[in-house]
Coordinates of N, CA and C in Angstrom, one line a residue:
K1 N -11.8 -57.9 135.5 CA -12.9 -58.7 135.0 C -12.1 -60.0 134.4
T2 N -12.9 -61.1 134.4 CA -12.4 -62.3 133.7 C -13.2 -62.6 132.6
S3 N -12.5 -63.4 131.6 CA -13.2 -63.9 130.5 C -13.0 -65.3 130.5
A4 N -14.1 -65.9 130.9 CA -13.9 -67.6 131.0 C -13.7 -68.2 129.5
A5 N -12.8 -69.1 129.5 CA -12.5 -69.6 128.2 C -13.3 -70.7 127.9
A6 N -13.9 -71.5 129.1 CA -14.8 -72.7 128.8 C -15.9 -72.4 129.8
T7 N -17.0 -73.0 129.4 CA -18.3 -73.0 130.2 C -18.6 -74.4 130.7
I8 N -18.9 -74.8 131.9 CA -19.4 -76.1 132.2 C -20.5 -76.0 133.2
K9 N -21.4 -77.0 133.1 CA -22.6 -77.0 134.1 C -22.2 -78.2 135.1
A10 N -22.4 -77.8 136.4 CA -21.9 -78.6 137.5 C -23.3 -78.9 138.2
Q11 N -23.6 -80.2 138.3 CA -24.8 -80.7 139.0 C -24.5 -81.1 140.3
C12 N -25.0 -80.7 141.3 CA -24.7 -81.0 142.6 C -25.7 -80.5 143.7
D13 N -25.4 -80.8 144.9 CA -26.1 -80.1 145.9 C -25.7 -78.7 145.9
C14 N -26.5 -77.7 146.2 CA -26.3 -76.4 146.2 C -25.4 -75.7 147.3
S15 N -24.7 -76.5 148.2 CA -23.9 -76.1 149.0 C -22.6 -75.4 148.5
S16 N -22.3 -74.3 149.1 CA -21.1 -73.5 148.7 C -19.9 -74.4 148.7
Q17 N -19.8 -75.4 149.5 CA -18.7 -76.4 149.5 C -18.4 -77.0 148.2
N18 N -19.4 -77.1 147.4 CA -19.3 -77.7 146.1 C -18.9 -76.7 144.9
H19 N -18.8 -75.5 145.3 CA -18.4 -74.6 144.2 C -16.9 -74.7 143.9
V20 N -16.6 -74.4 142.6 CA -15.0 -74.5 142.4 C -14.3 -73.4 143.0
E21 N -13.0 -73.6 143.0 CA -12.2 -72.7 143.8 C -12.3 -71.4 142.9
P22 N -12.1 -70.2 143.5 CA -12.1 -69.0 143.0 C -11.1 -68.8 141.8
E23 N -9.9 -69.4 141.9 CA -8.9 -69.3 140.9 C -9.3 -70.1 139.5
V24 N -10.0 -71.2 139.7 CA -10.7 -71.8 138.6 C -11.7 -71.2 138.1
A25 N -12.5 -70.4 138.9 CA -13.7 -69.7 138.3 C -13.4 -68.6 137.4
K26 N -12.2 -68.1 137.7 CA -11.7 -67.1 136.8 C -11.5 -67.5 135.5
R27 N -11.2 -68.6 135.3 CA -10.9 -69.3 133.9 C -12.0 -70.1 133.3
I28 N -12.9 -70.6 134.1 CA -14.2 -71.4 133.5 C -15.6 -70.9 134.2
K29 N -16.3 -70.6 133.3 CA -17.7 -70.1 133.7 C -18.4 -71.5 134.2
V30 N -18.9 -71.4 135.4 CA -19.6 -72.6 135.8 C -21.1 -72.2 136.2
T31 N -22.0 -73.0 135.5 CA -23.5 -72.8 136.0 C -23.9 -74.1 136.9
Y32 N -24.2 -73.6 137.9 CA -24.5 -74.7 139.0 C -26.0 -75.2 138.8
V33 N -26.1 -76.6 138.6 CA -27.5 -77.2 138.5 C -27.9 -77.8 139.7
G34 N -28.8 -77.6 140.3 CA -29.3 -78.4 141.5 C -29.7 -79.7 141.2
C35 N -29.7 -80.4 142.5 CA -30.2 -81.8 142.4 C -31.6 -81.8 143.2
S36 N -32.5 -82.2 142.4 CA -34.0 -82.1 143.2 C -34.0 -83.2 144.4
S37 N -33.2 -84.2 144.4 CA -33.2 -85.1 145.5 C -32.8 -84.5 146.7
H38 N -31.7 -83.5 146.6 CA -31.3 -82.8 147.9 C -32.2 -81.9 148.3
G39 N -33.2 -81.5 147.5 CA -34.4 -80.5 148.0 C -35.4 -81.4 148.5
R40 N -35.5 -82.7 148.1 CA -36.6 -83.5 148.6 C -36.3 -84.3 149.8
R41 N -35.1 -84.7 150.0 CA -34.7 -85.6 151.3 C -35.1 -85.0 152.5
P42 N -34.8 -83.7 152.8 CA -35.1 -83.3 154.3 C -36.6 -83.3 154.4
I43 N -37.4 -83.0 153.4 CA -38.9 -83.2 153.4 C -39.3 -84.4 153.8
F44 N -38.7 -85.5 153.1 CA -39.0 -86.8 153.4 C -38.6 -87.2 154.9
R45 N -37.5 -86.9 155.2 CA -36.8 -87.2 156.5 C -37.7 -86.7 157.7
Y46 N -38.2 -85.5 157.6 CA -39.1 -85.0 158.6 C -40.6 -85.0 158.3
R47 N -41.0 -85.9 157.5 CA -42.4 -85.9 157.3 C -43.3 -86.1 158.3
D48 N -42.7 -86.8 159.4 CA -43.7 -87.0 160.6 C -43.9 -85.8 161.4
Q49 N -43.1 -84.7 161.0 CA -43.4 -83.4 161.9 C -44.6 -82.7 161.4
D50 N -45.0 -82.9 160.1 CA -46.0 -82.2 159.5 C -46.6 -82.8 158.3
E51 N -47.3 -83.8 158.4 CA -47.8 -84.7 157.4 C -48.5 -84.0 156.3
E52 N -49.3 -82.9 156.4 CA -50.0 -82.3 155.4 C -48.9 -81.5 154.3
L53 N -48.0 -80.8 155.1 CA -47.0 -80.1 154.1 C -46.2 -81.1 153.5
C54 N -45.7 -82.0 154.3 CA -44.7 -82.9 153.7 C -45.1 -83.7 152.6
Y55 N -46.2 -84.3 152.8 CA -46.9 -85.3 151.9 C -47.4 -84.5 150.6
Y56 N -47.8 -83.3 150.8 CA -48.1 -82.4 149.6 C -46.8 -82.3 148.8
L57 N -45.9 -81.9 149.3 CA -44.4 -81.6 148.6 C -44.0 -83.0 148.1
L58 N -44.1 -84.1 148.8 CA -43.5 -85.4 148.4 C -44.4 -85.8 147.1
R59 N -45.7 -85.4 147.2 CA -46.5 -85.9 146.1 C -46.1 -85.0 144.8
C60 N -45.6 -83.9 145.0 CA -45.2 -83.0 143.8 C -43.8 -83.7 143.3
F61 N -43.0 -83.9 144.2 CA -41.8 -84.6 143.8 C -41.9 -85.9 143.1
A62 N -43.1 -86.6 143.5 CA -43.2 -87.9 142.9 C -43.8 -87.7 141.4
A63 N -44.7 -86.4 141.3 CA -45.3 -86.2 140.1 C -43.9 -85.8 139.1
L64 N -43.1 -85.2 139.7 CA -41.9 -84.7 138.9 C -41.1 -85.9 138.3
A65 N -41.0 -87.1 139.2 CA -40.3 -88.2 138.8 C -41.3 -89.0 137.7
N66 N -42.6 -89.0 137.8 CA -43.4 -89.6 136.8 C -43.2 -89.0 135.5
I67 N -43.2 -87.6 135.5 CA -43.0 -86.8 134.3 C -41.8 -87.4 133.7
E68 N -40.6 -87.4 134.4 CA -39.4 -88.0 133.8 C -39.4 -89.4 133.3
A69 N -40.2 -90.2 134.0 CA -40.3 -91.6 133.5 C -41.2 -91.6 132.2
V70 N -42.2 -90.8 132.0 CA -42.9 -90.7 130.8 C -42.1 -90.2 129.8
I71 N -41.2 -89.3 129.9 CA -40.3 -88.8 128.9 C -39.3 -89.9 128.4
K72 N -38.7 -90.6 129.4 CA -37.9 -91.8 129.2 C -38.5 -92.9 128.4
R73 N -39.9 -93.1 128.6 CA -40.5 -94.2 127.8 C -40.8 -93.9 126.5
G74 N -40.9 -92.8 126.1 CA -41.1 -92.3 124.7 C -39.8 -92.1 123.9
P75 N -40.0 -91.5 122.6 CA -38.8 -91.2 122.0 C -38.0 -90.1 122.7
L76 N -36.7 -90.3 122.9 CA -36.0 -89.3 123.6 C -35.4 -88.2 122.7
T77 N -36.3 -87.1 122.3 CA -35.8 -86.2 121.6 C -35.9 -84.9 122.3
H78 N -35.0 -83.9 122.1 CA -34.9 -82.8 122.8 C -36.2 -81.9 122.8
D79 N -36.8 -81.9 121.8 CA -38.1 -81.1 121.7 C -39.1 -81.8 122.7
R80 N -39.3 -83.0 122.6 CA -40.3 -83.8 123.5 C -40.0 -83.6 124.9
T81 N -38.6 -83.8 125.3 CA -38.2 -83.6 126.6 C -38.5 -82.2 127.1
L82 N -38.2 -81.1 126.3 CA -38.4 -79.7 126.8 C -40.0 -79.6 126.9
R83 N -40.6 -80.0 125.9 CA -42.1 -79.8 126.0 C -42.8 -80.3 127.2
Y84 N -42.5 -81.5 127.6 CA -43.1 -82.2 128.8 C -42.5 -81.4 130.1
R85 N -41.3 -81.1 130.0 CA -40.7 -80.4 131.4 C -41.2 -79.0 131.4
Q86 N -41.6 -78.3 130.3 CA -42.0 -77.0 130.4 C -43.5 -76.8 130.5
R87 N -44.2 -77.9 130.0 CA -45.7 -77.9 130.0 C -46.1 -78.4 131.4
Y88 N -45.5 -79.5 132.1 CA -45.9 -80.1 133.2 C -45.1 -79.9 134.4
A89 N -43.6 -80.2 134.3 CA -42.8 -80.0 135.4 C -42.7 -78.6 135.8
A90 N -42.5 -77.6 135.0 CA -42.6 -76.3 135.5 C -43.6 -75.9 136.3
R91 N -45.0 -76.4 136.0 CA -46.1 -76.0 136.7 C -46.1 -76.8 138.2
I92 N -45.6 -77.9 138.2 CA -45.4 -78.6 139.6 C -44.3 -77.8 140.3
W93 N -43.2 -77.4 139.7 CA -42.3 -76.6 140.5 C -42.9 -75.3 141.0
G94 N -43.9 -74.8 140.2 CA -44.4 -73.6 140.7 C -45.3 -73.9 142.0
L95 N -45.9 -74.9 142.0 CA -46.7 -75.4 143.3 C -45.8 -75.7 144.5
I96 N -44.6 -76.2 144.1 CA -43.7 -76.4 145.2 C -43.1 -75.1 145.8
K97 N -42.7 -74.2 144.9 CA -42.3 -72.9 145.2 C -43.3 -72.2 146.1
G98 N -44.7 -72.2 145.7 CA -45.7 -71.5 146.3 C -45.9 -72.0 147.8
V99 N -45.8 -73.4 148.0 CA -45.9 -73.8 149.5 C -44.8 -73.5 150.2
C100 N -43.4 -73.6 149.6 CA -42.2 -73.3 150.4 C -42.3 -71.8 150.7
Q101 N -42.8 -70.9 149.7 CA -42.9 -69.5 150.1 C -43.8 -69.3 151.2
A102 N -44.9 -69.9 151.3 CA -45.8 -69.6 152.4 C -45.2 -70.1 153.7
V103 N -44.4 -71.0 153.9 CA -43.8 -71.6 155.0 C -42.7 -70.5 155.3
V104 N -41.9 -70.0 154.4 CA -41.0 -69.1 154.8 C -41.7 -67.7 155.2
D105 N -42.7 -67.4 154.5 CA -43.3 -66.0 154.8 C -44.1 -66.2 156.0
E106 N -44.4 -67.5 156.6 CA -45.1 -67.7 157.8 C -46.6 -67.4 157.5
V107 N -47.1 -67.7 156.3 CA -48.5 -67.4 156.1 C -49.3 -68.8 155.8
A108 N -50.6 -68.7 155.7 CA -51.4 -70.0 155.5 C -51.3 -70.1 154.1
H109 N -51.2 -71.4 153.6 CA -51.2 -71.7 152.1 C -52.8 -72.4 152.1
P110 N -53.3 -72.3 150.9 CA -54.7 -72.7 150.7 C -54.8 -74.2 150.8
I111 N -53.7 -75.0 150.5 CA -53.8 -76.4 150.5 C -53.2 -77.0 151.7
T112 N -52.0 -76.4 152.2 CA -51.3 -76.9 153.4 C -51.6 -76.4 154.6
G113 N -52.4 -75.2 154.7 CA -52.8 -74.6 155.8 C -51.8 -73.5 156.4
P114 N -52.0 -73.2 157.5 CA -51.1 -72.2 158.1 C -49.8 -72.8 158.5
S115 N -48.9 -72.0 158.3 CA -47.4 -72.4 158.6 C -47.1 -72.6 160.0
R116 N -46.5 -73.6 160.4 CA -46.2 -73.8 161.9 C -44.8 -73.7 162.1
W117 N -44.0 -73.6 161.0 CA -42.5 -73.6 161.2 C -41.8 -72.3 161.1
R118 N -40.9 -72.1 162.1 CA -40.2 -71.0 162.0 C -38.6 -71.2 161.7
K119 N -37.9 -70.1 161.5 CA -36.5 -70.2 161.1 C -35.8 -71.0 162.2
G120 N -35.0 -72.0 161.7 CA -34.2 -72.9 162.3 C -34.7 -74.4 162.3
N121 N -36.0 -74.4 162.2 CA -36.6 -75.8 162.1 C -36.2 -76.4 160.8
K122 N -36.1 -77.8 160.9 CA -35.6 -78.5 159.5 C -36.4 -78.3 158.4
L123 N -37.8 -78.4 158.6 CA -38.8 -78.2 157.6 C -38.8 -76.7 156.9
Y124 N -38.6 -75.7 157.8 CA -38.4 -74.3 157.3 C -37.1 -74.2 156.5
D125 N -36.1 -74.9 157.0 CA -34.8 -74.7 156.3 C -34.9 -75.5 154.9
A126 N -35.7 -76.6 155.0 CA -35.8 -77.4 153.6 C -36.7 -76.5 152.6
C127 N -37.6 -75.8 153.0 CA -38.3 -74.9 152.2 C -37.5 -73.7 151.7
L128 N -36.7 -73.2 152.7 CA -35.8 -72.1 152.3 C -34.6 -72.4 151.3
Y129 N -34.2 -73.8 151.4 CA -33.2 -74.3 150.6 C -33.8 -74.4 149.1
V130 N -35.1 -74.8 148.9 CA -35.9 -74.8 147.7 C -35.9 -73.4 147.0
L131 N -36.3 -72.4 147.9 CA -36.5 -71.1 147.5 C -35.2 -70.4 147.1
R132 N -34.1 -70.6 147.9 CA -32.7 -70.0 147.5 C -32.1 -70.6 146.4
H133 N -32.5 -71.8 146.1 CA -31.8 -72.4 145.0 C -32.7 -72.9 143.9
F134 N -33.8 -72.1 143.7 CA -35.0 -72.6 142.9 C -34.5 -72.5 141.4
D135 N -33.7 -71.4 141.1 CA -33.1 -71.3 139.7 C -32.2 -72.5 139.2
A136 N -31.5 -72.9 140.2 CA -30.5 -74.1 140.1 C -31.3 -75.4 140.0
L137 N -32.3 -75.5 140.9 CA -33.0 -76.8 141.0 C -33.9 -76.9 139.8
T138 N -34.4 -75.8 139.1 CA -35.2 -76.0 138.0 C -34.4 -75.7 136.7
H139 N -33.2 -75.6 136.7 CA -32.5 -75.3 135.3 C -32.5 -76.5 134.3
Y140 N -32.8 -77.7 134.8 CA -32.8 -78.8 134.0 C -34.2 -78.7 133.2
L141 N -35.1 -77.8 133.5 CA -36.2 -77.5 132.7 C -36.1 -77.0 131.3
T142 N -34.8 -76.4 131.2 CA -34.5 -75.7 130.0 C -33.4 -76.4 129.2
D143 N -33.0 -77.5 129.7 CA -31.8 -78.1 129.0 C -32.2 -79.5 129.0
P144 N -32.4 -80.1 127.9 CA -32.9 -81.6 127.6 C -31.8 -82.6 128.0
L145 N -30.6 -82.1 128.1 CA -29.3 -83.0 128.4 C -29.2 -83.2 129.8
L146 N -29.9 -82.4 130.6 CA -29.7 -82.4 132.1 C -30.7 -83.5 132.8
E147 N -30.4 -84.1 133.7 CA -31.3 -84.8 134.7 C -31.6 -84.0 135.7
P148 N -32.8 -84.2 136.3 CA -33.4 -83.5 137.5 C -32.5 -83.7 138.8
D149 N -31.8 -84.8 138.9 CA -31.0 -85.0 140.0 C -29.6 -85.8 139.5
N150 N -28.8 -85.9 140.5 CA -27.5 -86.5 140.2 C -27.5 -87.8 140.9
N151 N -28.6 -88.4 141.2 CA -28.5 -89.9 141.8 C -27.7 -90.8 141.1
A152 N -27.6 -91.1 140.0 CA -26.9 -92.0 139.1 C -25.5 -91.8 139.4
I153 N -25.0 -90.5 139.2 CA -23.6 -90.1 139.5 C -23.2 -90.4 140.9
E154 N -24.0 -90.0 141.9 CA -23.6 -90.2 143.2 C -23.5 -91.9 143.6
Q155 N -24.5 -92.5 142.9 CA -24.3 -94.0 143.1 C -23.1 -94.6 142.5
G156 N -22.6 -94.0 141.4 CA -21.5 -94.6 140.8 C -20.1 -94.3 141.7
L157 N -20.3 -93.0 142.4 CA -19.0 -92.6 143.1 C -19.0 -93.4 144.5
R158 N -20.3 -93.8 144.9 CA -20.3 -94.7 146.3 C -19.3 -95.7 146.3
G159 N -19.2 -96.6 145.2 CA -18.2 -97.7 145.4 C -16.8 -97.2 145.6
E160 N -16.4 -96.1 145.0 CA -15.1 -95.5 145.1 C -14.8 -94.9 146.5
K161 N -15.7 -94.4 147.1 CA -15.6 -93.9 148.6 C -15.5 -95.1 149.5
L162 N -16.3 -96.1 149.2 CA -16.2 -97.3 150.2 C -14.9 -98.1 150.0
I163 N -14.4 -98.0 148.8 CA -13.0 -98.6 148.7 C -12.0 -97.7 149.5
E164 N -12.1 -96.4 149.2 CA -11.2 -95.6 149.9 C -11.3 -95.6 151.4
N165 N -12.5 -95.8 151.9 CA -12.6 -95.9 153.4 C -12.1 -97.2 153.9
A166 N -12.2 -98.2 153.0 CA -11.8 -99.6 153.5 C -10.3 -99.7 153.4
A167 N -9.6 -98.8 152.8 CA -8.1 -98.9 152.6 C -7.5 -97.8 153.5
L168 N -7.7 -97.9 154.9 CA -7.4 -96.7 155.8 C -6.1 -96.6 155.9
F169 N -5.3 -97.9 155.7 CA -3.8 -97.6 156.0 C -3.0 -97.7 154.7
R170 N -3.7 -97.2 153.6 CA -3.1 -97.2 152.3 C -1.7 -96.3 152.1
K171 N -1.7 -95.3 153.0 CA -0.9 -94.2 152.8 C 0.7 -94.6 153.2
S172 N 0.8 -95.7 153.9 CA 2.0 -96.2 154.2 C 2.4 -97.4 153.7
E173 N 3.7 -97.8 153.5 CA 3.9 -99.1 152.9 C 3.6 -100.3 153.7
L174 N 3.7 -100.1 155.0 CA 3.5 -101.3 155.9 C 1.9 -101.3 155.8
G175 N 1.2 -100.3 155.8 CA -0.3 -100.4 155.7 C -0.7 -101.0 154.5
R176 N -0.1 -100.8 153.4 CA -0.6 -101.4 152.1 C -0.2 -102.9 152.1
V177 N 0.8 -103.3 152.8 CA 1.2 -104.7 153.0 C 0.1 -105.4 153.8

């Protein structure tokens, strides 16, 4: 058994590639927090395959973004943030989960209709991603210090990656010159 000396929350896409190394995990307890944008992007990308399903889910994600905007416009208190998230955002996440569950279970949903997607299809996989990582994607609902996505952090890192890619020959002295 391991007793973690420290606890951290890591917000990232829920891919296992983003998990800490097993040796580090023995010393640090990590709670993975999902990024709602990683759940939304494939739905947006393949929206032309099933407009009813995708636009319903995209409207739900837009409503979540609107709730966060309302939170930021008012006084930013922990109580207010949690109240809005738990009263409104949690319900919307419930709608998203219901639609995704209908797709994965291959049953008709009262709003989006019969499921047309089977395992291996991009929209099926997007719905499965939301279901598999639902707790991580909704973890921000219980912590007022967390954001629903990590877009700001990814935007900040993008410049570093561009510089790194532009410096292709940086590893040799001749390349640096």
